[in-house]
mmCIF file of C-alpha atoms and ligand atoms in Angstrom:
data_model
loop_
_atom_site.group_PDB
_atom_site.id
_atom_site.type_symbol
_atom_site.label_atom_id
_atom_site.label_comp_id
_atom_site.label_asym_id
_atom_site.label_seq_id
_atom_site.Cartn_x
_atom_site.Cartn_y
_atom_site.Cartn_z
ATOM 1 C CA UNK A 868 -12.958 22.723 6.443
ATOM 2 C CA UNK A 869 -10.451 21.624 3.834
ATOM 3 C CA UNK A 870 -10.932 23.250 0.446
ATOM 4 C CA UNK A 871 -8.989 21.869 -2.440
ATOM 5 C CA UNK A 872 -10.115 21.028 -5.919
ATOM 6 C CA UNK A 873 -8.442 17.935 -7.256
ATOM 7 C CA UNK A 874 -9.236 18.286 -10.904
ATOM 8 C CA UNK A 875 -12.002 18.456 -13.455
ATOM 9 C CA UNK A 876 -14.470 15.642 -13.745
ATOM 10 C CA UNK A 877 -14.167 14.264 -10.225
ATOM 11 C CA UNK A 878 -16.985 14.156 -7.819
ATOM 12 C CA UNK A 879 -15.214 15.473 -4.775
ATOM 13 C CA UNK A 880 -16.601 15.532 -1.286
ATOM 14 C CA UNK A 881 -14.467 17.413 1.179
ATOM 15 C CA UNK A 882 -15.025 16.471 4.773
ATOM 16 C CA UNK A 883 -14.193 18.904 7.526
ATOM 17 C CA UNK A 884 -12.192 18.230 10.652
ATOM 18 C CA UNK A 885 -15.327 17.427 12.643
ATOM 19 C CA UNK A 886 -16.057 14.652 10.166
ATOM 20 C CA UNK A 887 -19.663 15.689 9.637
ATOM 21 C CA UNK A 888 -19.666 18.887 7.588
ATOM 22 C CA UNK A 889 -19.630 18.092 3.916
ATOM 23 C CA UNK A 890 -19.354 20.243 0.820
ATOM 24 C CA UNK A 891 -19.981 18.951 -2.633
ATOM 25 C CA UNK A 892 -17.983 20.075 -5.667
ATOM 26 C CA UNK A 893 -19.662 17.953 -8.279
ATOM 27 C CA UNK A 894 -18.483 17.915 -11.881
ATOM 28 C CA UNK A 895 -19.420 14.377 -12.843
ATOM 29 C CA UNK A 896 -22.719 12.859 -11.830
ATOM 30 C CA UNK A 897 -22.639 9.404 -10.373
ATOM 31 C CA UNK A 898 -25.085 7.187 -12.203
ATOM 32 C CA UNK A 899 -27.380 5.280 -9.891
ATOM 33 C CA UNK A 900 -26.254 1.803 -9.058
ATOM 34 C CA UNK A 901 -29.164 0.025 -10.702
ATOM 35 C CA UNK A 902 -27.446 -3.285 -11.283
ATOM 36 C CA UNK A 903 -25.688 -5.487 -8.719
ATOM 37 C CA UNK A 904 -22.434 -3.644 -9.300
ATOM 38 C CA UNK A 905 -20.137 -4.196 -6.297
ATOM 39 C CA UNK A 906 -19.127 -1.053 -4.422
ATOM 40 C CA UNK A 907 -15.593 -0.757 -3.044
ATOM 41 C CA UNK A 908 -14.211 1.894 -0.739
ATOM 42 C CA UNK A 909 -10.429 2.329 -0.876
ATOM 43 C CA UNK A 910 -8.733 4.360 1.856
ATOM 44 C CA UNK A 911 -5.375 5.742 0.686
ATOM 45 C CA UNK A 912 -6.776 5.574 -2.861
ATOM 46 C CA UNK A 913 -4.519 8.378 -4.169
ATOM 47 C CA UNK A 914 -1.358 6.598 -3.036
ATOM 48 C CA UNK A 915 0.957 4.322 -4.972
ATOM 49 C CA UNK A 916 -0.737 0.980 -4.242
ATOM 50 C CA UNK A 917 -4.214 2.373 -3.504
ATOM 51 C CA UNK A 918 -4.434 3.979 -6.954
ATOM 52 C CA UNK A 919 -3.357 0.754 -8.700
ATOM 53 C CA UNK A 920 -5.984 -1.103 -6.689
ATOM 54 C CA UNK A 921 -8.633 1.444 -7.739
ATOM 55 C CA UNK A 922 -7.706 0.830 -11.393
ATOM 56 C CA UNK A 923 -7.971 -2.936 -10.999
ATOM 57 C CA UNK A 924 -11.333 -2.717 -9.221
ATOM 58 C CA UNK A 925 -12.760 -0.431 -11.915
ATOM 59 C CA UNK A 926 -11.513 -2.824 -14.603
ATOM 60 C CA UNK A 927 -13.325 -5.667 -12.779
ATOM 61 C CA UNK A 928 -16.631 -3.824 -12.745
ATOM 62 C CA UNK A 929 -16.646 -2.273 -9.258
ATOM 63 C CA UNK A 930 -17.922 1.176 -8.433
ATOM 64 C CA UNK A 931 -15.107 2.738 -6.419
ATOM 65 C CA UNK A 932 -15.006 5.433 -3.770
ATOM 66 C CA UNK A 933 -11.484 6.507 -2.827
ATOM 67 C CA UNK A 934 -10.659 8.414 0.345
ATOM 68 C CA UNK A 935 -7.338 10.176 0.826
ATOM 69 C CA UNK A 936 -5.979 13.243 2.601
ATOM 70 C CA UNK A 937 -2.917 13.526 0.295
ATOM 71 C CA UNK A 938 -0.460 13.350 3.164
ATOM 72 C CA UNK A 939 1.778 11.144 0.994
ATOM 73 C CA UNK A 940 -0.507 10.546 -2.007
ATOM 74 C CA UNK A 941 -0.960 12.628 -5.145
ATOM 75 C CA UNK A 942 -3.753 13.808 -7.424
ATOM 76 C CA UNK A 943 -1.610 12.703 -10.384
ATOM 77 C CA UNK A 944 -2.134 9.067 -9.399
ATOM 78 C CA UNK A 945 -5.884 9.311 -9.990
ATOM 79 C CA UNK A 946 -6.008 12.142 -12.562
ATOM 80 C CA UNK A 947 -6.706 9.643 -15.373
ATOM 81 C CA UNK A 948 -10.004 8.744 -13.651
ATOM 82 C CA UNK A 949 -11.487 12.215 -14.055
ATOM 83 C CA UNK A 950 -14.918 11.837 -15.642
ATOM 84 C CA UNK A 951 -15.174 8.118 -14.875
ATOM 85 C CA UNK A 952 -18.784 7.625 -13.767
ATOM 86 C CA UNK A 953 -17.831 4.689 -11.580
ATOM 87 C CA UNK A 954 -15.263 6.629 -9.574
ATOM 88 C CA UNK A 955 -15.769 9.072 -6.755
ATOM 89 C CA UNK A 956 -13.138 10.754 -4.610
ATOM 90 C CA UNK A 957 -13.456 12.011 -1.057
ATOM 91 C CA UNK A 958 -10.724 14.157 0.431
ATOM 92 C CA UNK A 959 -10.685 13.217 4.073
ATOM 93 C CA UNK A 960 -8.465 12.116 6.916
ATOM 94 C CA UNK A 961 -9.636 8.576 7.726
ATOM 95 C CA UNK A 962 -8.872 9.014 11.398
ATOM 96 C CA UNK A 963 -12.047 11.156 11.402
ATOM 97 C CA UNK A 964 -15.510 9.605 11.287
ATOM 98 C CA UNK A 965 -16.252 8.243 7.802
ATOM 99 C CA UNK A 966 -19.748 9.315 6.804
ATOM 100 C CA UNK A 967 -20.992 7.700 3.623
ATOM 101 C CA UNK A 968 -24.432 7.236 2.054
ATOM 102 C CA UNK A 969 -25.373 4.131 0.125
ATOM 103 C CA UNK A 970 -24.158 0.558 0.055
ATOM 104 C CA UNK A 971 -20.542 -0.547 0.353
ATOM 105 C CA UNK A 972 -19.569 -4.184 -0.227
ATOM 106 C CA UNK A 973 -15.808 -4.019 0.267
ATOM 107 C CA UNK A 974 -13.638 -1.751 2.421
ATOM 108 C CA UNK A 975 -9.945 -1.797 1.465
ATOM 109 C CA UNK A 976 -7.885 -0.017 4.128
ATOM 110 C CA UNK A 977 -4.652 1.172 2.518
ATOM 111 C CA UNK A 978 -4.226 4.617 4.106
ATOM 112 C CA UNK A 979 -0.885 4.965 5.890
ATOM 113 C CA UNK A 980 2.461 6.601 5.290
ATOM 114 C CA UNK A 981 4.543 3.662 4.085
ATOM 115 C CA UNK A 982 8.134 4.674 3.450
ATOM 116 C CA UNK A 983 10.679 5.012 6.276
ATOM 117 C CA UNK A 984 11.230 8.684 5.369
ATOM 118 C CA UNK A 985 7.492 9.377 5.500
ATOM 119 C CA UNK A 986 6.813 7.694 8.803
ATOM 120 C CA UNK A 987 9.926 9.190 10.385
ATOM 121 C CA UNK A 988 8.515 12.612 9.459
ATOM 122 C CA UNK A 989 4.949 11.708 10.457
ATOM 123 C CA UNK A 990 5.237 9.291 13.399
ATOM 124 C CA UNK A 991 2.061 10.414 15.175
ATOM 125 C CA UNK A 992 -0.033 10.494 11.996
ATOM 126 C CA UNK A 993 1.286 7.021 11.200
ATOM 127 C CA UNK A 994 0.240 5.690 14.606
ATOM 128 C CA UNK A 995 -3.118 7.457 14.320
ATOM 129 C CA UNK A 996 -3.975 6.106 10.883
ATOM 130 C CA UNK A 997 -2.993 2.572 11.924
ATOM 131 C CA UNK A 998 -5.095 2.753 15.096
ATOM 132 C CA UNK A 999 -7.884 5.367 14.801
ATOM 133 C CA UNK A 1000 -8.007 5.103 10.998
ATOM 134 C CA UNK A 1001 -8.333 1.330 11.114
ATOM 135 C CA UNK A 1002 -11.008 1.700 13.801
ATOM 136 C CA UNK A 1003 -13.037 4.087 11.612
ATOM 137 C CA UNK A 1004 -12.633 1.891 8.517
ATOM 138 C CA UNK A 1005 -13.691 -1.210 10.468
ATOM 139 C CA UNK A 1006 -16.639 0.744 11.898
ATOM 140 C CA UNK A 1007 -17.753 1.600 8.377
ATOM 141 C CA UNK A 1008 -17.430 -2.042 7.269
ATOM 142 C CA UNK A 1009 -19.544 -3.089 10.261
ATOM 143 C CA UNK A 1010 -22.206 -0.464 9.560
ATOM 144 C CA UNK A 1011 -22.441 -1.428 5.879
ATOM 145 C CA UNK A 1012 -22.078 -5.196 6.351
ATOM 146 C CA UNK A 1013 -19.026 -4.979 4.071
ATOM 147 C CA UNK A 1014 -15.988 -7.226 3.902
ATOM 148 C CA UNK A 1015 -12.889 -5.499 5.308
ATOM 149 C CA UNK A 1016 -9.340 -5.757 3.999
ATOM 150 C CA UNK A 1017 -6.258 -4.555 5.883
ATOM 151 C CA UNK A 1018 -3.043 -3.660 4.051
ATOM 152 C CA UNK A 1019 -0.529 -4.814 6.637
ATOM 153 C CA UNK A 1020 3.180 -5.210 6.102
ATOM 154 C CA UNK A 1021 6.239 -7.418 6.349
ATOM 155 C CA UNK A 1022 7.432 -4.788 8.870
ATOM 156 C CA UNK A 1023 5.342 -6.529 11.492
ATOM 157 C CA UNK A 1024 8.113 -9.186 11.443
ATOM 158 C CA UNK A 1025 10.627 -6.433 12.409
ATOM 159 C CA UNK A 1026 14.240 -7.511 12.002
ATOM 160 C CA UNK A 1027 13.307 -11.177 11.612
ATOM 161 C CA UNK A 1028 15.092 -13.985 13.395
ATOM 162 C CA UNK A 1029 13.664 -16.611 11.044
ATOM 163 C CA UNK A 1030 14.115 -16.690 7.333
ATOM 164 C CA UNK A 1031 12.168 -16.647 5.080
ATOM 165 C CA UNK A 1032 9.235 -15.240 7.023
ATOM 166 C CA UNK A 1033 6.112 -17.339 7.278
ATOM 167 C CA UNK A 1034 2.776 -16.021 8.527
ATOM 168 C CA UNK A 1035 3.083 -17.957 11.810
ATOM 169 C CA UNK A 1036 6.291 -16.080 12.780
ATOM 170 C CA UNK A 1037 5.462 -13.473 15.468
ATOM 171 C CA UNK A 1038 8.264 -11.057 14.695
ATOM 172 C CA UNK A 1039 11.151 -9.210 16.313
ATOM 173 C CA UNK A 1040 10.141 -5.564 16.579
ATOM 174 C CA UNK A 1041 11.809 -2.755 18.498
ATOM 175 C CA UNK A 1042 8.746 -0.914 19.824
ATOM 176 C CA UNK A 1043 10.656 2.284 20.604
ATOM 177 C CA UNK A 1044 12.999 2.428 17.610
ATOM 178 C CA UNK A 1045 12.555 4.723 14.588
ATOM 179 C CA UNK A 1046 10.390 2.137 12.807
ATOM 180 C CA UNK A 1047 8.282 1.413 15.909
ATOM 181 C CA UNK A 1048 5.576 3.938 14.956
ATOM 182 C CA UNK A 1049 4.871 2.091 11.711
ATOM 183 C CA UNK A 1050 5.454 -1.485 12.859
ATOM 184 C CA UNK A 1051 3.378 -1.166 16.007
ATOM 185 C CA UNK A 1052 0.602 0.755 14.210
ATOM 186 C CA UNK A 1053 0.270 -2.146 11.785
ATOM 187 C CA UNK A 1054 0.482 -4.757 14.537
ATOM 188 C CA UNK A 1055 -2.306 -2.926 16.396
ATOM 189 C CA UNK A 1056 -4.300 -2.719 13.140
ATOM 190 C CA UNK A 1057 -4.023 -6.499 12.700
ATOM 191 C CA UNK A 1058 -5.123 -7.077 16.303
ATOM 192 C CA UNK A 1059 -8.085 -4.707 15.914
ATOM 193 C CA UNK A 1060 -9.108 -6.354 12.656
ATOM 194 C CA UNK A 1061 -9.133 -9.785 14.328
ATOM 195 C CA UNK A 1062 -11.049 -8.361 17.307
ATOM 196 C CA UNK A 1063 -13.755 -6.985 14.986
ATOM 197 C CA UNK A 1064 -13.903 -10.322 13.239
ATOM 198 C CA UNK A 1065 -14.198 -12.277 16.496
ATOM 199 C CA UNK A 1066 -16.487 -9.931 18.409
ATOM 200 C CA UNK A 1067 -18.684 -8.491 15.651
ATOM 201 C CA UNK A 1068 -18.421 -11.331 13.152
ATOM 202 C CA UNK A 1069 -17.432 -9.051 10.279
ATOM 203 C CA UNK A 1070 -15.639 -10.656 7.365
ATOM 204 C CA UNK A 1071 -11.989 -9.609 7.377
ATOM 205 C CA UNK A 1072 -8.851 -10.237 5.330
ATOM 206 C CA UNK A 1073 -5.244 -9.278 6.166
ATOM 207 C CA UNK A 1074 -2.374 -9.093 3.713
ATOM 208 C CA UNK A 1075 1.246 -8.685 4.765
ATOM 209 C CA UNK A 1076 2.831 -6.824 1.886
ATOM 210 C CA UNK A 1077 6.530 -7.199 1.197
ATOM 211 C CA UNK A 1078 8.551 -4.518 -0.670
ATOM 212 C CA UNK A 1079 6.591 -3.545 -3.749
ATOM 213 C CA UNK A 1080 7.635 -1.162 -6.499
ATOM 214 C CA UNK A 1081 6.360 0.290 -9.741
ATOM 215 C CA UNK A 1082 5.090 3.404 -11.469
ATOM 216 C CA UNK A 1083 3.441 6.066 -9.247
ATOM 217 C CA UNK A 1084 5.954 5.772 -6.418
ATOM 218 C CA UNK A 1085 7.372 9.161 -5.458
ATOM 219 C CA UNK A 1086 10.949 9.728 -6.602
ATOM 220 C CA UNK A 1087 11.866 11.172 -3.221
ATOM 221 C CA UNK A 1088 9.969 8.795 -0.928
ATOM 222 C CA UNK A 1089 13.232 7.283 0.311
ATOM 223 C CA UNK A 1090 12.424 3.702 -0.661
ATOM 224 C CA UNK A 1091 15.237 1.864 -2.356
ATOM 225 C CA UNK A 1092 13.685 1.489 -5.828
ATOM 226 C CA UNK A 1093 12.851 5.168 -6.527
ATOM 227 C CA UNK A 1094 16.024 6.323 -4.723
ATOM 228 C CA UNK A 1095 18.296 4.164 -6.865
ATOM 229 C CA UNK A 1096 16.455 4.890 -10.110
ATOM 230 C CA UNK A 1097 16.393 8.648 -9.378
ATOM 231 C CA UNK A 1098 20.121 8.724 -8.655
ATOM 232 C CA UNK A 1099 20.948 6.547 -11.669
ATOM 233 C CA UNK A 1100 18.904 8.691 -14.055
ATOM 234 C CA UNK A 1101 20.727 11.784 -12.770
ATOM 235 C CA UNK A 1102 24.112 10.000 -12.973
ATOM 236 C CA UNK A 1103 24.514 10.636 -9.224
ATOM 237 C CA UNK A 1104 26.019 8.064 -6.803
ATOM 238 C CA UNK A 1105 23.644 5.360 -5.546
ATOM 239 C CA UNK A 1106 23.660 5.395 -1.718
ATOM 240 C CA UNK A 1107 24.036 1.838 -0.454
ATOM 241 C CA UNK A 1108 23.745 1.420 3.329
ATOM 242 C CA UNK A 1109 26.357 -0.659 5.148
ATOM 243 C CA UNK A 1110 28.244 -2.964 2.802
ATOM 244 C CA UNK A 1111 25.073 -3.661 0.795
ATOM 245 C CA UNK A 1112 24.973 -7.316 1.837
ATOM 246 C CA UNK A 1113 21.509 -6.956 3.411
ATOM 247 C CA UNK A 1114 18.897 -8.642 1.245
ATOM 248 C CA UNK A 1115 15.579 -7.486 -0.109
ATOM 249 C CA UNK A 1116 12.974 -8.985 -2.411
ATOM 250 C CA UNK A 1117 10.962 -6.795 -4.738
ATOM 251 C CA UNK A 1118 7.455 -7.420 -6.031
ATOM 252 C CA UNK A 1119 6.029 -5.602 -9.041
ATOM 253 C CA UNK A 1120 2.829 -3.676 -8.223
ATOM 254 C CA UNK A 1121 0.616 -5.451 -10.794
ATOM 255 C CA UNK A 1122 1.506 -8.841 -9.280
ATOM 256 C CA UNK A 1123 0.826 -7.606 -5.761
ATOM 257 C CA UNK A 1124 -2.555 -6.083 -6.618
ATOM 258 C CA UNK A 1125 -3.693 -9.302 -8.303
ATOM 259 C CA UNK A 1126 -2.733 -11.263 -5.156
ATOM 260 C CA UNK A 1127 -4.582 -8.765 -2.990
ATOM 261 C CA UNK A 1128 -7.727 -9.021 -5.086
ATOM 262 C CA UNK A 1129 -7.644 -12.814 -4.885
ATOM 263 C CA UNK A 1130 -7.201 -12.675 -1.119
ATOM 264 C CA UNK A 1131 -10.203 -10.370 -0.670
ATOM 265 C CA UNK A 1132 -12.327 -12.755 -2.737
ATOM 266 C CA UNK A 1133 -11.052 -15.826 -0.823
ATOM 267 C CA UNK A 1134 -12.268 -17.267 2.492
ATOM 268 C CA UNK A 1135 -8.992 -16.807 4.385
ATOM 269 C CA UNK A 1136 -9.314 -14.763 7.576
ATOM 270 C CA UNK A 1137 -5.752 -15.138 8.859
ATOM 271 C CA UNK A 1138 -2.871 -13.054 7.418
ATOM 272 C CA UNK A 1139 -1.329 -13.974 4.075
ATOM 273 C CA UNK A 1140 2.087 -12.840 2.830
ATOM 274 C CA UNK A 1141 2.170 -11.376 -0.662
ATOM 275 C CA UNK A 1142 5.525 -10.509 -2.162
ATOM 276 C CA UNK A 1143 8.222 -11.792 -4.433
ATOM 277 C CA UNK A 1144 10.503 -14.426 -2.896
ATOM 278 C CA UNK A 1145 13.365 -13.692 -5.300
ATOM 279 C CA UNK A 1146 15.983 -12.374 -2.872
ATOM 280 C CA UNK A 1147 18.999 -10.275 -3.786
ATOM 281 C CA UNK A 1148 21.483 -8.120 -1.944
ATOM 282 C CA UNK A 1149 21.031 -4.366 -2.021
ATOM 283 C CA UNK A 1150 24.430 -4.099 -3.718
ATOM 284 C CA UNK A 1151 23.393 -6.484 -6.518
ATOM 285 C CA UNK A 1152 20.195 -4.510 -6.891
ATOM 286 C CA UNK A 1153 22.073 -1.205 -7.188
ATOM 287 C CA UNK A 1154 24.266 -2.679 -9.934
ATOM 288 C CA UNK A 1155 21.171 -3.945 -11.785
ATOM 289 C CA UNK A 1156 19.639 -0.460 -11.749
ATOM 290 C CA UNK A 1157 22.852 1.060 -13.100
ATOM 291 C CA UNK A 1158 22.894 -1.537 -15.892
ATOM 292 C CA UNK A 1159 19.221 -1.095 -16.848
ATOM 293 C CA UNK A 1160 19.358 2.705 -16.882
ATOM 294 C CA UNK A 1161 22.701 2.763 -18.735
ATOM 295 C CA UNK A 1162 23.867 5.188 -16.045
ATOM 296 C CA UNK A 1163 27.380 6.425 -15.298
ATOM 297 C CA UNK A 1164 26.607 6.410 -11.558
ATOM 298 C CA UNK A 1165 28.969 4.915 -8.985
ATOM 299 C CA UNK A 1166 28.030 3.300 -5.684
ATOM 300 C CA UNK A 1167 28.493 5.301 -2.455
ATOM 301 C CA UNK A 1168 28.499 3.311 0.786
ATOM 302 C CA UNK A 1169 26.721 5.009 3.744
ATOM 303 C CA UNK A 1170 26.336 4.032 7.426
ATOM 304 C CA UNK A 1171 23.608 1.480 8.073
ATOM 305 C CA UNK A 1172 20.463 3.125 9.576
ATOM 306 C CA UNK A 1173 19.225 1.904 12.969
ATOM 307 C CA UNK A 1174 16.968 -1.173 12.845
ATOM 308 C CA UNK A 1175 17.487 -1.670 9.107
ATOM 309 C CA UNK A 1176 16.381 -5.298 8.551
ATOM 310 C CA UNK A 1177 19.238 -7.549 7.433
ATOM 311 C CA UNK A 1178 17.106 -10.005 5.523
ATOM 312 C CA UNK A 1179 13.618 -9.813 4.070
ATOM 313 C CA UNK A 1180 12.086 -12.559 2.024
ATOM 314 C CA UNK A 1181 8.493 -13.770 2.079
ATOM 315 C CA UNK A 1182 7.475 -17.384 2.309
ATOM 316 C CA UNK A 1183 4.556 -17.326 -0.133
ATOM 317 C CA UNK A 1184 3.579 -20.985 0.256
ATOM 318 C CA UNK A 1185 0.223 -19.999 1.746
ATOM 319 C CA UNK A 1186 -0.617 -17.593 -1.103
ATOM 320 C CA UNK A 1187 0.406 -20.232 -3.646
ATOM 321 C CA UNK A 1188 -1.747 -22.865 -1.966
ATOM 322 C CA UNK A 1189 -4.849 -20.838 -1.092
ATOM 323 C CA UNK A 1190 -4.933 -18.194 -3.793
ATOM 324 C CA UNK A 1191 -3.118 -20.019 -6.607
ATOM 325 C CA UNK A 1192 -1.040 -16.854 -6.757
ATOM 326 C CA UNK A 1193 2.611 -16.206 -7.418
ATOM 327 C CA UNK A 1194 4.457 -13.278 -8.998
ATOM 328 C CA UNK A 1195 4.592 -13.319 -12.789
ATOM 329 C CA UNK A 1196 6.529 -10.155 -13.677
ATOM 330 C CA UNK A 1197 10.291 -10.710 -13.703
ATOM 331 C CA UNK A 1198 12.522 -8.086 -12.104
ATOM 332 C CA UNK A 1199 13.934 -6.760 -15.362
ATOM 333 C CA UNK A 1200 10.496 -6.175 -16.974
ATOM 334 C CA UNK A 1201 9.113 -4.560 -13.807
ATOM 335 C CA UNK A 1202 12.131 -2.304 -13.493
ATOM 336 C CA UNK A 1203 11.949 -1.296 -17.179
ATOM 337 C CA UNK A 1204 8.326 -0.149 -16.659
ATOM 338 C CA UNK A 1205 9.298 1.738 -13.519
ATOM 339 C CA UNK A 1206 12.368 3.331 -15.071
ATOM 340 C CA UNK A 1207 10.386 4.602 -18.049
ATOM 341 C CA UNK A 1208 7.819 6.098 -15.651
ATOM 342 C CA UNK A 1209 10.561 7.909 -13.716
ATOM 343 C CA UNK A 1210 12.471 9.003 -16.832
ATOM 344 C CA UNK A 1211 9.746 11.535 -17.591
ATOM 345 C CA UNK A 1212 9.918 12.856 -14.038
ATOM 346 C CA UNK A 1213 13.607 13.350 -13.353
HETATM 347 P P1 NAD B 2303 1.559 5.676 -0.196
HETATM 348 O O1 NAD B 2303 2.144 6.620 0.788
HETATM 349 O O2 NAD B 2303 1.808 5.920 -1.633
HETATM 350 O O3 NAD B 2303 -0.006 5.561 0.003
HETATM 351 C C1 NAD B 2303 -0.650 5.763 1.236
HETATM 352 C C2 NAD B 2303 -1.834 6.673 0.993
HETATM 353 O O4 NAD B 2303 -2.557 6.837 2.215
HETATM 354 C C3 NAD B 2303 -1.417 8.071 0.532
HETATM 355 O O5 NAD B 2303 -2.169 8.444 -0.600
HETATM 356 C C4 NAD B 2303 -1.743 8.961 1.728
HETATM 357 O O6 NAD B 2303 -2.037 10.286 1.374
HETATM 358 C C5 NAD B 2303 -2.914 8.211 2.347
HETATM 359 N N1 NAD B 2303 -3.092 8.476 3.770
HETATM 360 C C6 NAD B 2303 -2.174 8.365 4.774
HETATM 361 N N2 NAD B 2303 -2.724 8.713 5.951
HETATM 362 C C7 NAD B 2303 -4.020 9.043 5.684
HETATM 363 C C8 NAD B 2303 -5.120 9.464 6.481
HETATM 364 N N3 NAD B 2303 -4.997 9.639 7.820
HETATM 365 N N4 NAD B 2303 -6.308 9.710 5.889
HETATM 366 C C9 NAD B 2303 -6.452 9.530 4.556
HETATM 367 N N5 NAD B 2303 -5.456 9.129 3.738
HETATM 368 C C10 NAD B 2303 -4.253 8.882 4.299
HETATM 369 O O7 NAD B 2303 2.065 4.212 0.232
HETATM 370 P P2 NAD B 2303 1.847 2.807 -0.482
HETATM 371 O O8 NAD B 2303 3.166 2.238 -0.746
HETATM 372 O O9 NAD B 2303 0.846 2.919 -1.569
HETATM 373 O O10 NAD B 2303 1.227 1.976 0.730
HETATM 374 C C11 NAD B 2303 -0.173 1.683 0.786
HETATM 375 C C12 NAD B 2303 -0.449 0.732 1.934
HETATM 376 O O11 NAD B 2303 0.278 -0.487 1.730
HETATM 377 C C13 NAD B 2303 0.001 1.271 3.287
HETATM 378 O O12 NAD B 2303 -0.949 0.921 4.265
HETATM 379 C C14 NAD B 2303 1.306 0.566 3.545
HETATM 380 O O13 NAD B 2303 1.562 0.402 4.910
HETATM 381 C C15 NAD B 2303 1.067 -0.772 2.857
HETATM 382 N N6 NAD B 2303 2.355 -1.382 2.449
HETATM 383 C C16 NAD B 2303 3.028 -0.974 1.340
HETATM 384 C C17 NAD B 2303 4.230 -1.568 0.991
HETATM 385 C C18 NAD B 2303 4.989 -1.194 -0.253
HETATM 386 O O14 NAD B 2303 6.023 -1.815 -0.548
HETATM 387 N N7 NAD B 2303 4.565 -0.241 -1.053
HETATM 388 C C19 NAD B 2303 4.765 -2.572 1.796
HETATM 389 C C20 NAD B 2303 4.068 -2.941 2.936
HETATM 390 C C21 NAD B 2303 2.858 -2.361 3.246
#
């Protein structure tokens, strides 16, 4: 059985490897859900995006249960919720059976290593959480009659042959390459979600998230935003792969989470892209980070990693049309917020 306290004021339930043994370490009592307060379960709730989602749900009146095994998440991301009567945390691997008393209205499945460094280090865990973890989360949604939401990814498009990527593009993925464990896990998760919808009639939603950044990312998670900001704040060279002409588009986390919330509350069953269509080269982006941090860093060009996508840009026409959503936070404001978060951590 796992045994780790995650801070004062949490109600923590630690679930053992068999998925059935439970030990309570209760500091805060959960008040009974007397009103029609919606109940949300967020897997990966101590991660970067999961913790922002938890905050948004609490601010919109949900009671929230977060599940995380801290494989890439951190207590720090949810520490501010200690003592919040509407929040409960369960430390558990979601590939194990999820045993939960009481009603659940929404299941948000966000658990998965998400950065290339993380899933290169944890390829089997990544495949397991995308397959077995999604299966367990869908099983819980079925048992509770809850609506299920899958956090999928633009990676399912692989190294895309069409540009920008629309939801009806089927992708160009190397199944056996270094990104295969993540891409195929998410593609399986999408297929399983649709199978549960078709066979069991459960309500499901699928978002394909494009590069998102913001406070609570880990400085060393290998993704371009924290890597560049970390190097710039230390006045170290910014490592740009290839000649830096590959493009990326970056969405600020608050914009993404709003889009995700709207999608869950919509009627759309088929996948929807959420991301920021403003495209820039990695080299331009590196220069922008140097400018905004006032750094003395130079740019260091490094060999291009295998299967690094050359272009990534979402077509968000569907989100605009169905959800009346589009990003609102401009790159400079989002980066300023993120830089000030990282300044205290370098
Ligand atoms: P993250 O690593 O910060 O968060 C993932 C969380 O899931 C972590 O807290 C981790 O500990 C937890 N987790 C992983 N495996 C688990 C398991 N077996 N059991 C319980 N908890 C587990 O990453 P993130 O950027 O917040 O990504 C969240 C979700 O969004 C992921 O599913 C990811 O694939 C998806 N996504 C993110 C982005 C992005 O730009 N951030 C882009 C596309 C998709």
